[in-house]
Amino acid sequence: LLIQLSVHDIHLFHQWYTSTLTPLIAYLFAKNVFTKGKQISQLFWVLVIPTFYFTITAIGEHYVIPELVWPKKILDPEIGNWWAGRARGPFLQTAVFGYILGMFALTQIYLITRPYRRFLKLILGISIAGALLALFFTYTRGGWAAMAVGLITLAVMRKRFMPILISVAVVGALLLSAGILQSTGGEDLEDRFSNTDTIENRLGIISASTNVVLDYPLFGMGYFQFREKGGEYLKGLYFPFYGYIKNKNVRHVVIHDMYFGRAAEEGLVGVLLLLIYVFGVGRSFIIKWRLNPQEPWFNRDLLAIFMSVIMLYLAGGMFIDPRYFDLPNAIPAFFAGLITGYGNDRYK
């Protein structure tokens, strides 16, 4: 409460709402409403619709086909973060678009392993492939890495997902191979991998965040204050295995992760609250995973999907701070609510 009350500027209320209140609402809603597997499956089917929309929009952005993009403001380079040839969707941010696509694709991987009719599985297969294509068109390494972590989580937890995960890996390999060719009006895959500017920028921000924590260890410099004051803490620093990062190489004083950045703005107390939240969800997951009541309603595959989305969120948090956005912040909280609420009406 002390951290949240440090907001003095009324224009920051929206950020506070999206970063703090929206995830809480999503968590409580999922925990108390979606407690049955059938409800959750129906929800996953609903997510197929926006996935097709995201895919069509991403293709239109990447190949510059305005007829496929809606709303047209997505094509406006003056709004949001825009790079030629990179899909950003209605979120106007490539990383956010990538994380949403990854989360939606994971839910459909669950559906395609269920005993549905072939026609429905065909629709799911097209949707998953489209989501992977759209994710690729974001050209966001953080989104790719986070999706990989989600898939690895599934592979480790449930062997039955292995055939579909192998198929996803093959599709990913084909996309990477095709991505060597330069995209229309944008940067190609080789340029994206060889670009170290974003790496140096993130390392510089980590260095600045560490310096802030040294000055404000408990409660940080203040809620959403890093953008205005973080530049004062930029100093050159040597990183093992990488080299020396000069402060002039840091182009944007914007937090790029939810760990060091949170420590800078909310202090070690804020990081502790995040860890308590994560460990609490993990504890609830372990309890449910070990439950195994041998009843039809209990489904470990579903629990594995929940955890894969959480792991995608935690891995993605190393590349972007979801507090600045609504859906990337609320969806993982929603899945945390699914974990804690799943089957509560049965085994209590």
Short mmCIF file of N, CA and C in Angstrom, two decimals, residues 15-100:
data_model
loop_
_atom_site.label_atom_id
_atom_site.label_comp_id
_atom_site.label_asym_id
_atom_site.label_seq_id
_atom_site.Cartn_x
_atom_site.Cartn_y
_atom_site.Cartn_z
N GLN A 15 -2.04 3.77 -15.42
CA GLN A 15 -0.99 2.77 -15.26
C GLN A 15 -1.17 1.97 -13.99
N TRP A 16 -1.55 2.63 -12.92
CA TRP A 16 -1.79 1.92 -11.66
C TRP A 16 -2.95 0.94 -11.82
N TYR A 17 -3.98 1.38 -12.51
CA TYR A 17 -5.17 0.53 -12.71
C TYR A 17 -4.80 -0.72 -13.49
N THR A 18 -4.06 -0.53 -14.61
CA THR A 18 -3.72 -1.67 -15.45
C THR A 18 -2.68 -2.57 -14.80
N SER A 19 -1.77 -2.00 -14.01
CA SER A 19 -0.67 -2.79 -13.46
C SER A 19 -1.04 -3.49 -12.16
N THR A 20 -2.02 -2.97 -11.44
CA THR A 20 -2.31 -3.50 -10.11
C THR A 20 -3.74 -4.00 -9.98
N LEU A 21 -4.69 -3.18 -10.35
CA LEU A 21 -6.09 -3.53 -10.12
C LEU A 21 -6.62 -4.54 -11.15
N THR A 22 -6.28 -4.33 -12.43
CA THR A 22 -6.77 -5.24 -13.47
C THR A 22 -6.33 -6.69 -13.25
N PRO A 23 -5.05 -6.96 -12.95
CA PRO A 23 -4.66 -8.36 -12.68
C PRO A 23 -5.37 -8.96 -11.48
N LEU A 24 -5.60 -8.14 -10.46
CA LEU A 24 -6.30 -8.64 -9.28
C LEU A 24 -7.72 -9.06 -9.63
N ILE A 25 -8.40 -8.22 -10.41
CA ILE A 25 -9.76 -8.55 -10.84
C ILE A 25 -9.76 -9.83 -11.68
N ALA A 26 -8.78 -9.94 -12.61
CA ALA A 26 -8.70 -11.13 -13.46
C ALA A 26 -8.46 -12.38 -12.62
N TYR A 27 -7.59 -12.28 -11.64
CA TYR A 27 -7.29 -13.43 -10.77
C TYR A 27 -8.52 -13.89 -10.01
N LEU A 28 -9.21 -12.96 -9.37
CA LEU A 28 -10.39 -13.30 -8.57
C LEU A 28 -11.52 -13.84 -9.45
N PHE A 29 -11.67 -13.26 -10.64
CA PHE A 29 -12.72 -13.71 -11.56
C PHE A 29 -12.48 -15.16 -11.97
N ALA A 30 -11.26 -15.47 -12.38
CA ALA A 30 -10.95 -16.83 -12.80
C ALA A 30 -11.06 -17.82 -11.64
N LYS A 31 -10.56 -17.43 -10.50
CA LYS A 31 -10.54 -18.32 -9.34
C LYS A 31 -11.95 -18.72 -8.89
N ASN A 32 -12.89 -17.80 -9.02
CA ASN A 32 -14.22 -18.05 -8.48
C ASN A 32 -15.27 -18.42 -9.52
N VAL A 33 -14.97 -18.21 -10.81
CA VAL A 33 -15.95 -18.48 -11.85
C VAL A 33 -15.57 -19.70 -12.69
N PHE A 34 -14.32 -19.76 -13.15
CA PHE A 34 -13.89 -20.85 -14.03
C PHE A 34 -13.23 -21.96 -13.21
N THR A 35 -14.07 -22.77 -12.59
CA THR A 35 -13.55 -23.85 -11.74
C THR A 35 -13.72 -25.23 -12.35
N LYS A 36 -14.38 -25.30 -13.50
CA LYS A 36 -14.65 -26.59 -14.15
C LYS A 36 -13.92 -26.68 -15.48
N GLY A 37 -13.46 -27.88 -15.81
CA GLY A 37 -12.73 -28.10 -17.04
C GLY A 37 -13.53 -27.75 -18.28
N LYS A 38 -14.84 -28.03 -18.28
CA LYS A 38 -15.67 -27.74 -19.44
C LYS A 38 -15.74 -26.24 -19.69
N GLN A 39 -15.90 -25.47 -18.63
CA GLN A 39 -15.91 -24.01 -18.78
C GLN A 39 -14.61 -23.50 -19.39
N ILE A 40 -13.52 -24.04 -18.92
CA ILE A 40 -12.20 -23.58 -19.37
C ILE A 40 -11.99 -23.95 -20.84
N SER A 41 -12.40 -25.16 -21.23
CA SER A 41 -12.29 -25.56 -22.63
C SER A 41 -13.11 -24.64 -23.53
N GLN A 42 -14.31 -24.29 -23.08
CA GLN A 42 -15.14 -23.38 -23.86
C GLN A 42 -14.46 -22.02 -24.01
N LEU A 43 -13.83 -21.56 -22.95
CA LEU A 43 -13.10 -20.30 -23.02
C LEU A 43 -11.94 -20.39 -24.01
N PHE A 44 -11.24 -21.51 -24.00
CA PHE A 44 -10.12 -21.69 -24.93
C PHE A 44 -10.61 -21.66 -26.38
N TRP A 45 -11.80 -22.22 -26.62
CA TRP A 45 -12.35 -22.18 -27.97
C TRP A 45 -12.67 -20.75 -28.40
N VAL A 46 -13.13 -19.94 -27.47
CA VAL A 46 -13.42 -18.54 -27.79
C VAL A 46 -12.15 -17.82 -28.24
N LEU A 47 -11.00 -18.18 -27.65
CA LEU A 47 -9.74 -17.53 -27.99
C LEU A 47 -9.27 -17.84 -29.40
N VAL A 48 -9.87 -18.85 -30.03
CA VAL A 48 -9.51 -19.16 -31.42
C VAL A 48 -9.89 -18.01 -32.34
N ILE A 49 -11.00 -17.34 -32.04
CA ILE A 49 -11.50 -16.26 -32.90
C ILE A 49 -10.50 -15.11 -32.98
N PRO A 50 -10.08 -14.52 -31.85
CA PRO A 50 -9.07 -13.45 -31.96
C PRO A 50 -7.74 -13.92 -32.52
N THR A 51 -7.42 -15.22 -32.36
CA THR A 51 -6.16 -15.72 -32.92
C THR A 51 -6.16 -15.61 -34.43
N PHE A 52 -7.28 -15.97 -35.08
CA PHE A 52 -7.38 -15.82 -36.53
C PHE A 52 -7.27 -14.34 -36.92
N TYR A 53 -7.91 -13.49 -36.15
CA TYR A 53 -7.83 -12.04 -36.43
C TYR A 53 -6.39 -11.55 -36.32
N PHE A 54 -5.68 -11.96 -35.25
CA PHE A 54 -4.29 -11.56 -35.07
C PHE A 54 -3.42 -12.04 -36.24
N THR A 55 -3.68 -13.26 -36.70
CA THR A 55 -2.87 -13.81 -37.79
C THR A 55 -3.05 -13.00 -39.07
N ILE A 56 -4.30 -12.72 -39.41
CA ILE A 56 -4.58 -11.96 -40.63
C ILE A 56 -3.96 -10.57 -40.55
N THR A 57 -4.10 -9.93 -39.39
CA THR A 57 -3.53 -8.60 -39.21
C THR A 57 -2.01 -8.62 -39.32
N ALA A 58 -1.38 -9.64 -38.71
CA ALA A 58 0.08 -9.73 -38.75
C ALA A 58 0.58 -9.92 -40.18
N ILE A 59 -0.12 -10.74 -40.97
CA ILE A 59 0.26 -10.94 -42.38
C ILE A 59 0.13 -9.62 -43.14
N GLY A 60 -0.96 -8.91 -42.88
CA GLY A 60 -1.15 -7.63 -43.54
C GLY A 60 -0.09 -6.61 -43.18
N GLU A 61 0.33 -6.59 -41.93
CA GLU A 61 1.38 -5.66 -41.51
C GLU A 61 2.72 -6.04 -42.13
N HIS A 62 3.03 -7.32 -42.09
CA HIS A 62 4.35 -7.76 -42.54
C HIS A 62 4.54 -7.53 -44.04
N TYR A 63 3.52 -7.87 -44.82
CA TYR A 63 3.63 -7.75 -46.26
C TYR A 63 3.01 -6.45 -46.79
N VAL A 64 2.64 -5.56 -45.88
CA VAL A 64 2.08 -4.25 -46.23
C VAL A 64 0.86 -4.42 -47.15
N ILE A 65 -0.13 -5.11 -46.63
CA ILE A 65 -1.40 -5.28 -47.34
C ILE A 65 -2.48 -4.59 -46.49
N PRO A 66 -2.75 -3.33 -46.72
CA PRO A 66 -3.68 -2.57 -45.86
C PRO A 66 -5.06 -3.20 -45.75
N GLU A 67 -5.49 -3.91 -46.81
CA GLU A 67 -6.82 -4.50 -46.78
C GLU A 67 -6.97 -5.55 -45.69
N LEU A 68 -5.87 -6.13 -45.24
CA LEU A 68 -5.92 -7.17 -44.21
C LEU A 68 -5.78 -6.62 -42.80
N VAL A 69 -5.52 -5.34 -42.67
CA VAL A 69 -5.24 -4.75 -41.36
C VAL A 69 -6.44 -3.94 -40.89
N TRP A 70 -6.86 -4.23 -39.67
CA TRP A 70 -7.94 -3.45 -39.04
C TRP A 70 -7.71 -3.43 -37.54
N PRO A 71 -7.87 -2.27 -36.91
CA PRO A 71 -8.12 -0.95 -37.49
C PRO A 71 -6.90 -0.40 -38.22
N LYS A 72 -7.12 0.54 -39.11
CA LYS A 72 -6.05 1.06 -39.95
C LYS A 72 -5.00 1.83 -39.16
N LYS A 73 -5.33 2.24 -37.95
CA LYS A 73 -4.35 2.96 -37.14
C LYS A 73 -3.13 2.11 -36.82
N ILE A 74 -3.28 0.80 -36.93
CA ILE A 74 -2.14 -0.09 -36.70
C ILE A 74 -1.00 0.24 -37.66
N LEU A 75 -1.35 0.72 -38.86
CA LEU A 75 -0.35 1.02 -39.88
C LEU A 75 0.27 2.40 -39.70
N ASP A 76 -0.22 3.18 -38.76
CA ASP A 76 0.29 4.53 -38.54
C ASP A 76 1.59 4.48 -37.75
N PRO A 77 2.73 4.83 -38.36
CA PRO A 77 4.02 4.76 -37.64
C PRO A 77 4.15 5.78 -36.52
N GLU A 78 3.24 6.75 -36.47
CA GLU A 78 3.31 7.78 -35.44
C GLU A 78 2.66 7.34 -34.13
N ILE A 79 1.98 6.20 -34.15
CA ILE A 79 1.27 5.71 -32.96
C ILE A 79 1.95 4.46 -32.45
N GLY A 80 2.25 4.43 -31.16
CA GLY A 80 2.87 3.26 -30.55
C GLY A 80 4.30 3.06 -31.01
N ASN A 81 4.78 1.83 -30.87
CA ASN A 81 6.14 1.47 -31.30
C ASN A 81 6.05 0.77 -32.65
N TRP A 82 6.64 1.40 -33.66
CA TRP A 82 6.48 0.91 -35.02
C TRP A 82 7.83 0.65 -35.66
N TRP A 83 7.96 -0.53 -36.31
CA TRP A 83 9.12 -0.85 -37.14
C TRP A 83 8.61 -1.46 -38.43
N ALA A 84 9.17 -1.04 -39.54
CA ALA A 84 8.72 -1.55 -40.84
C ALA A 84 8.88 -3.06 -40.92
N GLY A 85 7.82 -3.72 -41.35
CA GLY A 85 7.86 -5.16 -41.55
C GLY A 85 7.61 -5.99 -40.31
N ARG A 86 7.50 -5.36 -39.13
CA ARG A 86 7.29 -6.11 -37.89
C ARG A 86 5.84 -5.95 -37.43
N ALA A 87 5.18 -7.07 -37.17
CA ALA A 87 3.78 -7.06 -36.76
C ALA A 87 3.66 -6.63 -35.30
N ARG A 88 2.72 -5.76 -35.01
CA ARG A 88 2.48 -5.31 -33.64
C ARG A 88 1.02 -5.43 -33.23
N GLY A 89 0.14 -5.69 -34.21
CA GLY A 89 -1.26 -5.93 -33.89
C GLY A 89 -1.96 -4.73 -33.28
N PRO A 90 -3.15 -4.96 -32.73
CA PRO A 90 -3.91 -3.86 -32.13
C PRO A 90 -3.29 -3.33 -30.84
N PHE A 91 -2.26 -4.03 -30.32
CA PHE A 91 -1.59 -3.57 -29.10
C PHE A 91 -0.53 -2.52 -29.39
N LEU A 92 -0.20 -2.35 -30.69
CA LEU A 92 0.77 -1.34 -31.13
C LEU A 92 2.14 -1.53 -30.47
N GLN A 93 2.47 -2.79 -30.15
CA GLN A 93 3.74 -3.10 -29.51
C GLN A 93 4.10 -4.54 -29.87
N THR A 94 5.24 -4.73 -30.51
CA THR A 94 5.58 -6.05 -31.02
C THR A 94 5.74 -7.10 -29.91
N ALA A 95 6.41 -6.73 -28.82
CA ALA A 95 6.64 -7.70 -27.74
C ALA A 95 5.33 -8.13 -27.10
N VAL A 96 4.45 -7.17 -26.84
CA VAL A 96 3.15 -7.50 -26.25
C VAL A 96 2.36 -8.40 -27.19
N PHE A 97 2.36 -8.08 -28.47
CA PHE A 97 1.66 -8.89 -29.46
C PHE A 97 2.19 -10.32 -29.45
N GLY A 98 3.51 -10.46 -29.36
CA GLY A 98 4.11 -11.79 -29.34
C GLY A 98 3.71 -12.61 -28.14
N TYR A 99 3.68 -11.98 -26.95
CA TYR A 99 3.31 -12.71 -25.75
C TYR A 99 1.86 -13.17 -25.78
N ILE A 100 0.98 -12.31 -26.27
CA ILE A 100 -0.44 -12.68 -26.37
C ILE A 100 -0.61 -13.86 -27.33
#
